[in-house]
């Protein structure tokens, strides 16, 4: 692509959920290599904002929750904070916006910010708001591979890519956690849709086996999920992530970067851990393993089943054993 003026300010737009933001982080290293003098900023949701500074080459984070596509279990956010973020972006005069996921409302918001070059993959109606529209994502192919096609608009040659996050800004939280848990396994038995969750008794059996190997257990989840687990009749042993700090996503990220291994459902924490280089076992029940398998810098294994009822502790332990063998020094 030939630009009428130098590219000095780039905005990565990732107004989606945590896992989507981690996938989008694979775009910043090639953008930085192509435009080494440009500033790269991020526009993301409020709850994912703590991860923004961990993305390589991100200078600043603008956080606001879009008022559309709100999950049924969350209240709709007010429109004013999002409109203020559009105005703030307009004042910064970005040269280019790279829209990692581009439903038409996101594309329209980027157009409203008056960014002259707006790049995205084709989706329903978004061509009216983008200046450069690439062929639509193939849902049968890996997310990182498909999003990398956005770089074609900048004549950036294709190259193998993985998502990666940096731990420099997590040093204080990492030190606190490492002092309490020198060796631990992180377990995330939750998913947005409970129907995709393997039974908790299977997770507890996995945890018991890990404890026999000298690994502490750290249960990862939201405050509500962990409270319900603690109050249940089968409350497991081990630590809960909200006991190790302020309960923030920053604390969770720090813990996942230190885990010996992570086992969890296909969700944001799985990709967060893998982006730090942590070895992970992803549980897809069913999910889209061909599209959203772990694509980070850590080693990984996957378990797939059309129903969580077919996934047992024995099956998870088999994959954990294989991963520990392959990742041994």
XYZ file of C-alpha atoms in Angstrom:
329
model
C 0.000 0.000 0.000
C 1.309 3.464 -0.870
C 0.555 6.125 1.734
C -0.013 9.775 0.945
C 1.785 10.715 4.172
C 4.167 9.011 6.601
C 2.663 6.506 9.035
C 3.393 7.945 12.457
C 0.407 6.775 14.523
C -1.223 3.339 14.298
C -4.300 2.238 16.266
C -4.902 -1.459 16.874
C -8.633 -1.918 17.444
C -9.553 -4.964 19.554
C -12.961 -4.187 21.062
C -13.628 -7.825 21.821
C -13.048 -10.262 24.663
C -9.834 -11.284 26.376
C -8.952 -14.181 24.103
C -9.560 -12.038 21.022
C -7.218 -9.371 22.382
C -4.489 -11.961 22.940
C -4.893 -13.167 19.351
C -4.616 -9.579 18.085
C -1.306 -9.115 19.928
C 0.379 -11.126 17.158
C -0.119 -8.150 14.820
C 2.049 -5.621 16.641
C 5.557 -7.088 16.045
C 5.241 -7.125 12.231
C 3.633 -3.663 12.275
C 6.520 -2.353 14.373
C 9.056 -3.942 12.031
C 7.387 -2.326 9.017
C 6.954 1.088 10.692
C 9.692 1.276 13.360
C 9.210 4.996 13.962
C 5.436 4.804 14.366
C 3.564 4.833 17.682
C 1.187 1.890 18.112
C -1.754 2.356 20.502
C -4.592 0.014 21.458
C -8.361 0.529 21.667
C -9.963 -2.215 23.762
C -12.603 -3.022 26.364
C -12.293 -1.807 29.938
C -11.838 -5.241 31.476
C -9.100 -6.266 29.007
C -7.184 -2.965 29.365
C -4.659 -4.288 31.944
C -3.334 -6.651 29.281
C -2.782 -3.867 26.731
C 0.560 -2.669 28.155
C 1.854 -6.256 28.017
C 1.445 -6.402 24.226
C 4.781 -5.800 22.468
C 5.244 -2.256 21.141
C 1.975 -0.849 22.540
C 2.534 2.721 23.738
C -0.880 3.636 25.141
C -4.252 2.031 25.809
C -7.655 3.619 25.253
C -10.311 1.597 27.061
C -14.073 1.797 26.626
C -16.851 -0.767 26.491
C -18.857 -0.788 23.259
C -22.577 -0.596 23.901
C -23.455 -3.322 21.403
C -23.113 -7.127 21.485
C -23.303 -7.232 25.291
C -23.361 -10.772 26.782
C -26.689 -11.664 28.367
C -25.146 -11.971 31.842
C -23.739 -8.416 31.801
C -25.610 -5.091 31.934
C -25.459 -2.864 28.881
C -22.838 -0.138 29.457
C -23.759 3.539 29.093
C -23.034 5.055 25.701
C -21.280 8.228 26.902
C -17.880 6.725 27.889
C -17.601 5.022 24.528
C -18.451 8.226 22.666
C -15.793 10.018 24.709
C -13.258 7.411 23.608
C -14.193 8.032 19.958
C -13.621 11.759 20.483
C -10.272 11.127 22.188
C -9.137 8.950 19.300
C -10.229 11.597 16.808
C -8.069 14.183 18.610
C -5.007 11.954 18.388
C -5.144 11.966 14.576
C -4.122 8.387 13.871
C -2.935 7.642 10.358
C -3.999 3.987 10.300
C -6.452 1.744 12.161
C -5.994 -2.038 12.057
C -9.286 -3.627 13.121
C -8.623 -7.147 14.403
C -12.319 -8.092 14.519
C -14.468 -5.875 12.326
C -18.225 -6.223 12.788
C -19.912 -3.262 11.168
C -20.503 -1.331 14.412
C -16.803 -1.499 15.303
C -15.894 -0.437 11.775
C -18.403 2.420 12.020
C -16.868 3.585 15.310
C -13.429 3.647 13.711
C -14.816 5.631 10.780
C -16.447 8.066 13.224
C -12.991 8.657 14.714
C -11.934 9.943 11.264
C -8.921 7.705 10.851
C -8.042 7.999 7.152
C -6.848 4.395 6.575
C -9.066 1.684 8.097
C -8.143 -1.961 7.462
C -10.274 -4.996 8.300
C -11.455 -8.383 7.097
C -14.816 -8.399 5.337
C -17.898 -8.945 7.490
C -21.568 -8.145 7.019
C -21.919 -4.470 5.950
C -18.505 -3.366 7.267
C -17.234 -2.456 3.784
C -19.158 0.817 4.072
C -16.888 1.937 6.929
C -13.462 0.552 5.987
C -11.072 1.893 3.379
C -9.290 -1.438 2.828
C -11.357 -4.626 3.073
C -9.655 -7.991 2.795
C -11.446 -11.302 2.146
C -13.526 -12.584 5.041
C -12.045 -14.782 7.740
C -12.134 -18.520 7.102
C -13.548 -19.985 10.323
C -11.857 -23.312 9.558
C -8.374 -21.793 9.806
C -6.340 -20.575 12.809
C -7.221 -17.101 14.052
C -3.624 -15.843 14.074
C -3.104 -17.001 10.502
C -6.295 -15.337 9.302
C -5.694 -12.052 11.152
C -2.189 -11.900 9.685
C -3.833 -11.287 6.313
C -4.598 -7.765 7.545
C -0.891 -7.048 7.051
C -1.254 -7.604 3.312
C -2.776 -4.123 3.111
C 0.627 -2.751 4.148
C 2.624 -5.015 1.808
C 4.098 -6.768 4.848
C 5.303 -10.215 3.721
C 3.592 -13.177 5.367
C 5.594 -14.934 8.075
C 4.894 -17.508 10.770
C 3.529 -15.704 13.797
C 2.475 -16.457 17.344
C 0.907 -14.297 19.992
C 3.200 -13.223 22.819
C 2.894 -11.024 25.900
C 5.670 -9.448 27.955
C 6.060 -9.820 31.724
C 8.231 -6.759 32.515
C 5.341 -4.756 33.959
C 4.209 -7.685 36.071
C 7.414 -8.003 38.102
C 5.980 -6.901 41.469
C 2.934 -9.156 41.228
C 5.078 -12.035 39.992
C 7.443 -11.663 42.947
C 4.547 -11.770 45.436
C 3.055 -14.886 43.878
C 6.388 -16.687 43.466
C 7.144 -16.149 47.158
C 3.918 -17.937 48.102
C 3.717 -20.541 45.319
C 7.139 -21.605 44.012
C 5.661 -24.400 41.871
C 1.999 -24.706 40.961
C -0.510 -25.814 38.361
C -3.226 -23.371 37.283
C -6.684 -24.834 36.672
C -9.529 -22.981 34.971
C -12.644 -25.200 35.079
C -15.058 -22.482 33.952
C -16.478 -21.248 30.642
C -18.970 -18.556 29.674
C -21.452 -21.284 28.776
C -21.715 -23.787 31.674
C -22.887 -26.422 29.198
C -19.313 -26.521 27.842
C -17.776 -27.254 31.255
C -16.299 -30.584 32.245
C -17.730 -31.791 35.561
C -16.048 -30.297 38.623
C -15.405 -33.737 40.112
C -13.073 -34.461 37.172
C -11.140 -31.251 37.796
C -10.786 -32.038 41.475
C -9.382 -35.465 40.630
C -6.849 -33.824 38.310
C -5.910 -31.440 41.089
C -5.369 -34.243 43.587
C -3.019 -36.014 41.205
C -1.041 -32.825 40.646
C -0.691 -32.371 44.396
C 0.802 -35.862 44.718
C 3.513 -34.663 42.343
C 4.431 -31.757 44.603
C 2.593 -29.030 42.701
C 0.327 -26.588 44.499
C -3.104 -25.899 42.980
C -4.241 -22.462 41.869
C -7.869 -22.143 40.763
C -8.509 -19.421 38.168
C -11.903 -17.776 37.661
C -14.005 -14.704 38.258
C -14.901 -13.666 41.799
C -18.424 -15.048 41.349
C -17.182 -18.366 39.954
C -14.656 -18.856 42.729
C -17.145 -17.885 45.451
C -19.587 -20.477 44.165
C -16.839 -23.098 44.042
C -15.736 -22.348 47.609
C -19.329 -22.603 48.828
C -20.013 -25.911 47.075
C -20.030 -29.313 48.772
C -16.999 -30.374 46.708
C -14.872 -27.310 47.408
C -11.328 -28.261 46.308
C -8.052 -27.831 48.123
C -5.451 -25.346 46.981
C -5.382 -21.604 46.437
C -7.838 -19.319 44.666
C -6.534 -16.502 42.507
C -8.507 -13.869 44.423
C -6.526 -14.836 47.555
C -3.183 -13.884 46.020
C -3.717 -10.212 45.330
C -6.373 -7.674 44.537
C -8.428 -10.011 42.363
C -7.499 -8.046 39.242
C -6.720 -9.320 35.771
C -3.151 -8.129 36.372
C -2.795 -10.575 39.270
C -4.256 -13.365 37.150
C -1.857 -12.573 34.327
C 1.122 -12.597 36.675
C 0.086 -15.979 38.067
C -0.468 -17.512 34.643
C 2.977 -16.350 33.545
C 4.525 -18.315 36.448
C 2.494 -21.540 36.315
C 4.331 -24.797 35.664
C 1.362 -25.816 33.536
C -2.153 -24.529 32.842
C -5.224 -26.685 32.229
C -8.457 -25.003 31.260
C -11.386 -24.596 28.938
C -11.110 -22.711 25.675
C -11.300 -19.158 27.009
C -9.261 -16.034 27.672
C -7.078 -17.454 30.475
C -5.946 -20.330 28.233
C -4.601 -17.929 25.626
C -3.241 -15.545 28.232
C -1.155 -18.325 29.776
C 0.100 -19.556 26.402
C 1.091 -16.013 25.395
C 3.507 -15.927 28.344
C 5.143 -19.179 27.261
C 3.342 -21.329 29.834
C 2.645 -24.897 28.721
C -1.116 -25.392 28.418
C -3.716 -28.091 27.946
C -6.797 -26.645 26.259
C -10.168 -28.316 26.806
C -12.608 -27.850 23.914
C -16.079 -29.200 24.681
C -16.852 -28.534 21.912
C -15.526 -25.096 20.893
C -13.668 -24.494 17.625
C -10.296 -26.203 18.107
C -9.259 -25.805 14.472
C -9.674 -22.031 14.813
C -8.962 -21.074 18.431
C -6.401 -23.647 19.555
C -3.493 -22.175 21.586
C -1.324 -20.201 19.175
C 1.144 -18.611 21.582
C 4.814 -19.112 22.336
C 4.243 -21.862 24.926
C 3.852 -25.556 24.200
C 0.311 -26.900 24.099
C -1.919 -29.923 23.869
C -5.648 -30.090 23.172
C -8.588 -32.211 24.199
C -11.655 -32.099 21.969
C -15.077 -33.621 22.442
C -18.521 -32.677 21.125
C -19.727 -32.942 24.722
C -17.971 -32.313 28.054
C -19.395 -35.575 29.407
C -16.786 -37.504 27.411
C -13.828 -35.692 29.014
C -12.545 -37.394 32.142
C -9.772 -36.704 34.623
C -7.879 -39.650 33.155
C -8.018 -38.091 29.709
C -6.839 -34.705 30.992
C -4.001 -36.307 32.961
C -2.874 -38.192 29.866
C -2.438 -34.923 27.987
C -0.793 -33.262 30.996
C 1.746 -36.089 31.188
C 2.531 -35.834 27.488
C 2.986 -32.075 27.781
C 5.234 -32.306 30.830
C 7.426 -34.853 29.056
C 7.730 -32.736 25.916
C 8.481 -29.547 27.834
C 11.050 -31.094 30.203
C 14.554 -29.583 29.872
